[in-house]
XYZ file of C-alpha atoms in Angstrom:
447
model
C -3.196 24.138 -15.103
C -0.701 21.349 -14.253
C 0.634 19.168 -17.002
C 1.358 15.548 -16.150
C 4.457 15.530 -13.913
C 4.506 19.296 -13.612
C 4.000 22.464 -15.630
C 6.950 22.312 -17.984
C 8.357 25.711 -17.229
C 11.812 24.407 -16.421
C 12.127 22.618 -19.736
C 15.816 21.833 -19.523
C 15.361 20.089 -16.205
C 12.176 18.240 -17.069
C 12.900 17.066 -20.598
C 14.144 13.728 -19.289
C 11.861 13.556 -16.274
C 8.790 13.749 -18.495
C 9.605 10.228 -19.748
C 7.930 9.118 -16.536
C 4.560 9.666 -18.212
C 5.067 6.524 -20.244
C 7.408 4.700 -17.921
C 5.118 4.859 -14.922
C 1.954 4.022 -16.796
C 0.256 0.628 -16.629
C 2.009 -2.338 -18.113
C 5.650 -3.358 -18.137
C 7.942 -6.286 -18.705
C 10.355 -8.521 -17.111
C 13.801 -4.738 -5.588
C 18.912 -6.044 -4.064
C 20.059 -5.197 -0.613
C 23.144 -7.141 0.309
C 26.849 -6.710 0.759
C 27.150 -5.560 -2.823
C 28.179 -2.582 -4.912
C 25.545 0.111 -5.441
C 22.440 -1.118 -7.218
C 18.820 0.008 -7.255
C 18.057 0.385 -3.576
C 14.726 0.320 -1.890
C 12.968 3.627 -1.203
C 12.268 2.674 2.393
C 15.966 3.196 2.978
C 17.184 5.228 0.062
C 14.638 7.950 -0.535
C 14.050 9.356 2.915
C 16.322 12.141 1.724
C 19.484 13.505 3.290
C 19.783 12.939 7.004
C 20.539 15.859 9.318
C 23.870 15.901 11.112
C 23.898 13.995 14.375
C 24.883 17.076 16.373
C 22.089 19.267 15.043
C 19.557 16.459 15.424
C 20.630 15.810 19.024
C 20.173 19.515 19.758
C 16.678 19.408 18.236
C 15.801 16.312 20.248
C 17.002 17.949 23.479
C 14.950 21.073 22.729
C 11.808 19.054 21.919
C 12.223 16.915 25.041
C 12.453 20.077 27.143
C 9.352 21.541 25.507
C 7.396 18.333 26.051
C 8.408 18.278 29.700
C 6.837 21.726 30.003
C 3.802 20.937 27.796
C 3.264 17.157 27.814
C -0.030 17.426 25.908
C 1.462 19.233 22.893
C 0.592 16.846 20.035
C 2.763 18.683 17.515
C 5.906 18.477 19.644
C 5.142 14.855 20.426
C 4.923 14.023 16.713
C 8.047 16.046 15.936
C 10.057 14.298 18.641
C 8.860 10.889 17.463
C 9.983 11.653 13.913
C 13.325 12.937 15.245
C 13.871 9.626 17.035
C 13.235 7.788 13.761
C 15.801 10.019 12.052
C 18.327 9.429 14.818
C 18.034 5.663 14.462
C 18.604 6.033 10.756
C 21.718 8.167 11.190
C 23.345 6.094 13.906
C 22.231 2.593 12.775
C 20.984 2.181 16.352
C 17.300 1.151 16.332
C 16.853 1.522 20.105
C 14.949 4.815 19.653
C 12.232 3.187 17.524
C 10.148 2.092 20.539
C 10.351 5.651 21.925
C 9.246 7.011 18.548
C 6.310 4.593 18.541
C 5.119 5.802 21.959
C 5.419 9.492 21.058
C 3.724 9.219 17.682
C 0.874 7.135 19.090
C 0.445 9.682 21.898
C 0.323 12.536 19.375
C -2.382 10.742 17.417
C -4.364 10.063 20.598
C -4.128 13.735 21.608
C -5.325 14.873 18.180
C -6.928 12.012 16.237
C -8.612 14.223 13.630
C -6.456 15.385 10.738
C -3.134 14.742 12.467
C -1.193 14.107 9.271
C 2.147 14.637 11.066
C 1.586 11.691 13.395
C 0.177 9.509 10.607
C 3.176 10.241 8.399
C 5.489 9.630 11.318
C 3.892 6.284 12.123
C 4.054 5.302 8.469
C 7.702 6.306 8.202
C 8.481 4.365 11.377
C 6.692 1.303 9.993
C 8.682 1.580 6.752
C 11.936 1.981 8.684
C 11.071 -1.245 10.497
C 10.247 -2.846 7.115
C 6.599 -3.304 8.092
C 5.378 -2.239 4.672
C 1.730 -3.272 4.903
C 1.443 -1.199 8.083
C 3.251 1.667 6.341
C 0.748 1.452 3.488
C -2.198 1.590 5.891
C -0.788 4.590 7.750
C -0.100 6.209 4.415
C -3.682 5.747 3.250
C -4.913 7.357 6.466
C -2.468 10.222 5.893
C -3.864 10.712 2.376
C -7.357 11.050 3.863
C -6.077 13.580 6.402
C -3.969 15.611 3.946
C -4.882 14.819 0.323
C -2.851 17.726 -1.065
C 0.372 16.911 0.808
C 2.911 15.377 -1.584
C 4.711 13.496 1.185
C 1.732 11.261 1.938
C 1.812 9.937 -1.619
C 5.521 9.295 -1.297
C 4.898 7.173 1.782
C 2.085 5.256 0.080
C 4.134 4.732 -3.068
C 7.177 3.527 -1.160
C 5.057 0.969 0.662
C 3.357 -0.167 -2.537
C 6.736 -0.577 -4.204
C 8.080 -2.693 -1.365
C 4.931 -4.825 -1.457
C 5.481 -5.486 -5.168
C 2.512 -3.364 -6.302
C 4.525 -1.554 -8.936
C 1.842 -0.019 -11.161
C 0.031 1.383 -8.113
C 3.324 2.709 -6.724
C 4.123 4.508 -9.970
C 0.687 6.157 -9.898
C 1.362 7.339 -6.328
C 4.736 8.769 -7.344
C 3.113 10.497 -10.302
C 0.628 12.116 -7.914
C 3.487 13.192 -5.660
C 5.295 14.915 -8.533
C 2.080 16.544 -9.726
C 1.615 18.141 -6.302
C 5.208 19.135 -5.582
C 8.110 18.583 -7.980
C 11.079 18.590 -5.618
C 14.036 16.472 -4.578
C 11.924 13.813 -2.859
C 9.485 13.367 -5.745
C 12.115 13.442 -8.497
C 14.153 10.870 -6.570
C 11.212 8.493 -6.573
C 10.700 9.061 -10.299
C 14.369 8.215 -10.768
C 14.061 4.979 -8.851
C 10.918 3.985 -10.754
C 12.672 4.539 -14.077
C 15.664 2.554 -12.845
C 13.400 -0.346 -11.951
C 12.032 -0.247 -15.492
C 15.555 -0.508 -16.912
C 15.709 3.125 -18.052
C 19.094 4.157 -16.665
C 19.362 7.379 -18.684
C 15.921 8.467 -17.535
C 16.842 7.609 -13.942
C 19.931 9.799 -14.143
C 17.914 12.613 -15.737
C 15.322 12.517 -12.980
C 17.992 12.491 -10.291
C 19.717 15.402 -12.032
C 16.391 17.232 -11.693
C 16.491 16.421 -7.982
C 20.060 17.692 -7.799
C 19.142 20.904 -9.607
C 16.368 21.742 -7.136
C 18.388 20.789 -4.032
C 17.658 23.206 -1.204
C 21.125 23.140 0.344
C 24.479 21.344 0.511
C 23.152 18.227 2.244
C 20.393 17.835 -0.358
C 22.863 18.403 -3.195
C 25.280 15.851 -1.746
C 22.531 13.287 -1.350
C 21.321 13.686 -4.932
C 24.864 13.709 -6.334
C 25.682 10.491 -4.490
C 22.578 8.829 -5.932
C 23.549 9.906 -9.447
C 26.935 8.331 -8.733
C 25.293 5.106 -7.573
C 23.327 4.825 -10.794
C 26.523 5.285 -12.798
C 28.338 2.699 -10.692
C 25.459 0.254 -11.047
C 25.766 0.665 -14.817
C 29.482 -0.189 -14.731
C 30.819 3.360 -15.034
C 33.109 3.848 -12.010
C 34.820 6.864 -13.586
C 31.556 8.794 -13.888
C 30.532 7.549 -10.452
C 33.741 8.895 -8.930
C 33.091 12.374 -10.369
C 29.651 12.503 -8.736
C 30.809 10.996 -5.462
C 33.501 13.686 -5.321
C 30.863 16.308 -6.044
C 28.777 14.898 -3.205
C 31.741 15.033 -0.824
C 32.537 18.605 -1.876
C 28.969 19.645 -1.078
C 28.936 17.773 2.230
C 32.309 16.552 3.554
C 30.456 14.337 6.033
C 28.446 12.473 3.364
C 28.518 8.775 4.196
C 27.147 7.921 0.759
C 30.149 9.659 -0.800
C 32.582 7.951 1.558
C 31.179 4.494 0.817
C 31.008 5.158 -2.900
C 34.576 6.393 -3.182
C 35.806 3.326 -1.300
C 33.973 1.081 -3.781
C 35.398 3.035 -6.702
C 38.845 2.405 -5.201
C 38.068 -1.324 -5.044
C 36.791 -1.343 -8.635
C 40.018 0.401 -9.689
C 42.130 -2.309 -8.083
C 43.090 -0.387 -4.927
C 41.961 -2.924 -2.352
C 43.856 -1.494 0.630
C 42.449 1.968 -0.045
C 38.948 0.508 -0.207
C 39.471 -1.315 3.090
C 40.748 1.858 4.764
C 37.714 3.756 3.493
C 35.269 1.177 4.794
C 37.075 0.861 8.123
C 36.649 4.589 8.648
C 33.035 4.466 7.481
C 32.092 1.505 9.683
C 33.640 3.215 12.706
C 31.372 6.230 12.138
C 28.282 4.454 10.871
C 28.320 0.732 11.620
C 25.274 -0.222 9.558
C 24.981 -3.922 8.673
C 25.465 -3.050 5.008
C 28.779 -1.284 5.609
C 30.008 -3.941 8.015
C 29.175 -6.693 5.516
C 31.035 -4.963 2.678
C 34.039 -4.487 4.962
C 33.962 -8.210 5.692
C 33.901 -8.999 1.978
C 36.837 -6.642 1.393
C 38.819 -8.390 4.129
C 37.974 -11.727 2.507
C 39.161 -10.414 -0.870
C 42.440 -9.439 0.796
C 42.814 -12.958 2.199
C 42.186 -11.985 5.829
C 39.590 -14.621 6.639
C 39.704 -14.044 10.396
C 38.898 -10.328 10.043
C 36.155 -11.121 7.538
C 34.464 -13.633 9.849
C 34.560 -11.098 12.694
C 32.651 -8.603 10.523
C 30.132 -11.249 9.462
C 29.435 -12.114 13.089
C 28.936 -8.416 13.782
C 26.337 -8.288 10.988
C 24.441 -11.128 12.683
C 24.656 -9.404 16.069
C 23.330 -6.171 14.544
C 20.475 -8.079 12.922
C 19.506 -9.421 16.360
C 19.562 -5.871 17.748
C 17.326 -4.634 14.941
C 14.876 -7.491 15.452
C 14.749 -6.766 19.180
C 13.606 -3.241 18.320
C 10.866 -4.321 15.977
C 12.725 -4.263 12.636
C 12.063 -7.024 10.113
C 15.477 -8.067 8.738
C 14.459 -11.231 6.891
C 15.226 -9.910 3.391
C 18.675 -8.680 4.339
C 19.473 -11.818 6.327
C 18.295 -14.071 3.497
C 20.732 -12.425 1.082
C 23.564 -12.189 3.567
C 23.368 -15.810 4.709
C 22.943 -17.084 1.150
C 25.995 -15.070 0.127
C 28.056 -16.641 2.910
C 26.418 -20.044 2.837
C 27.643 -22.976 4.832
C 25.199 -25.561 6.127
C 23.685 -23.432 8.893
C 23.833 -20.198 6.877
C 22.090 -21.760 3.881
C 19.236 -23.030 6.037
C 18.969 -19.679 7.845
C 18.819 -17.920 4.470
C 15.953 -20.110 3.313
C 13.965 -19.666 6.535
C 14.300 -15.887 6.307
C 13.447 -15.788 2.600
C 10.331 -17.905 3.062
C 9.169 -15.694 5.912
C 9.645 -12.532 3.839
C 7.945 -14.053 0.779
C 4.890 -14.793 2.919
C 4.621 -11.057 3.675
C 5.431 -9.410 0.342
C 6.353 -10.359 -3.194
C 8.535 -7.640 -4.659
C 11.269 -8.358 -7.169
C 13.848 -7.876 -4.411
C 12.228 -10.591 -2.314
C 11.862 -12.882 -5.335
C 15.588 -12.516 -6.041
C 16.567 -13.151 -2.411
C 14.295 -16.195 -2.188
C 15.731 -17.558 -5.438
C 19.283 -17.097 -4.158
C 18.468 -18.762 -0.845
C 16.963 -21.726 -2.726
C 20.116 -21.879 -4.861
C 22.276 -21.977 -1.727
C 20.255 -25.022 -0.652
C 20.510 -26.789 -4.025
C 16.861 -26.244 -4.993
C 17.647 -24.985 -8.484
C 14.330 -25.530 -10.269
C 12.245 -23.564 -7.763
C 15.005 -20.969 -7.652
C 14.810 -20.511 -11.429
C 11.077 -19.741 -11.355
C 11.554 -17.105 -8.667
C 14.573 -15.633 -10.417
C 12.431 -15.095 -13.507
C 9.968 -13.180 -11.334
C 12.812 -10.982 -10.080
C 13.620 -10.000 -13.687
C 10.055 -9.255 -14.745
C 10.426 -5.454 -14.775
C 13.542 -5.577 -17.003
C 15.594 -3.978 -14.218
C 19.225 -3.652 -15.309
C 20.606 -5.146 -12.112
C 23.811 -7.139 -12.491
C 23.253 -8.948 -9.198
C 19.843 -10.242 -10.284
C 21.320 -11.383 -13.612
C 24.265 -13.075 -11.882
C 21.910 -14.945 -9.570
C 19.754 -16.021 -12.519
C 22.800 -17.204 -14.466
C 24.253 -19.226 -11.603
C 20.863 -20.829 -10.998
C 20.587 -21.878 -14.666
C 24.109 -23.233 -14.454
C 23.023 -25.291 -11.453
C 20.310 -26.774 -13.672
C 22.886 -27.677 -16.307
C 21.616 -25.103 -18.817
C 24.986 -23.706 -19.884
C 23.712 -21.744 -22.867
C 21.189 -19.705 -20.880
C 23.645 -19.370 -17.982
C 26.314 -18.020 -20.325
C 23.904 -15.455 -21.768
C 22.702 -14.246 -18.362
C 26.192 -14.101 -16.867
C 27.525 -12.229 -19.884
C 24.655 -9.756 -19.524
C 25.470 -9.300 -15.839
C 29.084 -8.566 -16.755
C 28.017 -6.149 -19.494
C 25.719 -4.278 -17.118
C 28.324 -3.898 -14.378
C 31.593 -5.848 -14.094
C 32.083 -4.325 -10.605
C 28.689 -5.313 -9.210
C 29.845 -7.108 -6.050
C 32.945 -7.378 -3.912
C 31.893 -10.911 -3.045
C 30.757 -12.177 -6.454
C 32.620 -10.279 -9.185
C 35.615 -12.696 -9.076
C 33.203 -15.657 -9.230
C 31.450 -14.147 -12.252
C 34.746 -13.664 -14.079
C 35.939 -17.189 -13.285
C 32.624 -18.733 -14.296
C 32.549 -16.906 -17.616
C 36.074 -18.061 -18.275
C 35.098 -21.692 -17.570
C 32.161 -21.273 -19.958
C 34.522 -20.133 -22.692
C 33.740 -16.416 -22.598
C 36.797 -14.210 -22.926
């Protein structure tokens, strides 16, 4: 008989993970993607697990394409190829294969509409990759009906619920996923849920459980890098470096490790080393996130021209993603608010309002608050910032935003407390904003 979370036969691994019983239950207290240091990141992007190498994936795609040419009505190969196209877009930061994935997955479902959990999962994963989380939730619910004992379907549902701001329901879905199959994917979601609740030690313990059950080097590298990110987000760059190095040792091609080690270099005062690391990373994997951080590093080095070039590239990439059906409003809201001039501030607010109309997670509340702040609307920003903190997430970026908003309202005492808390959580939380935090605390009389 299964205990809650799993039969506790691997006691040493599950001692910390079992905290999820309380942490994921109903109730709670008080989601940030931007050009920032590692922080709790959204499952739609973070918990798809380690990506296969481009070369091996390309070989698989070529083989599946050949098989489909020979047997065009093979629903399994059609679903598999669609999912492979989603993976390829994720690896290369090129969303142009999403429309192809959509066609293949829809064809698979049409060929076999009864019990085709592969196509339903694929369509849900594609919807999540495009940040269409209500659609992902609906596909996930259909996948649950088709395969109620498949752990992955509950992961998809839970990810969508989380992104929609339905936290208690998401935690129940993750609990169900772990009950069915305690593995890297389910433990990773437990870790993220605990991190959202402000339980950093529990989050590390759950991710250590994921690391301990890793099936191979790529899995081990992925889990190690996420342990490192939690440490970095808690202001421990030394511990983060150890785990990023462990990730790189397991998988020398790990982009998570490469990005993390570059940020550790920045946090240690080695700006040129950080820039070199991000230049190499962005040349291999030019995701908007990496390009934006590189721009902020250039700005920190005083190279405004190079920084602006990277920021324009971020905007061009956002247009490419939108053209291929990806909703980028959350990311654009944060990015434009971070780099606000007149046009950028207005663009940030438009994007934030659009995203808030679709979903109301803590990540969207924080982005909307920051966009309002960039436009001088401090009172409305403060109410939304409070909503972003409602789960007690230990996120220095959220706390920094809240503090700057209170400062905009003239409430120096509350601003000082929030900004000090942000610094205590992680004094290396953002390439862009860490110097501003330090300067602001100094002006407020905090040593």
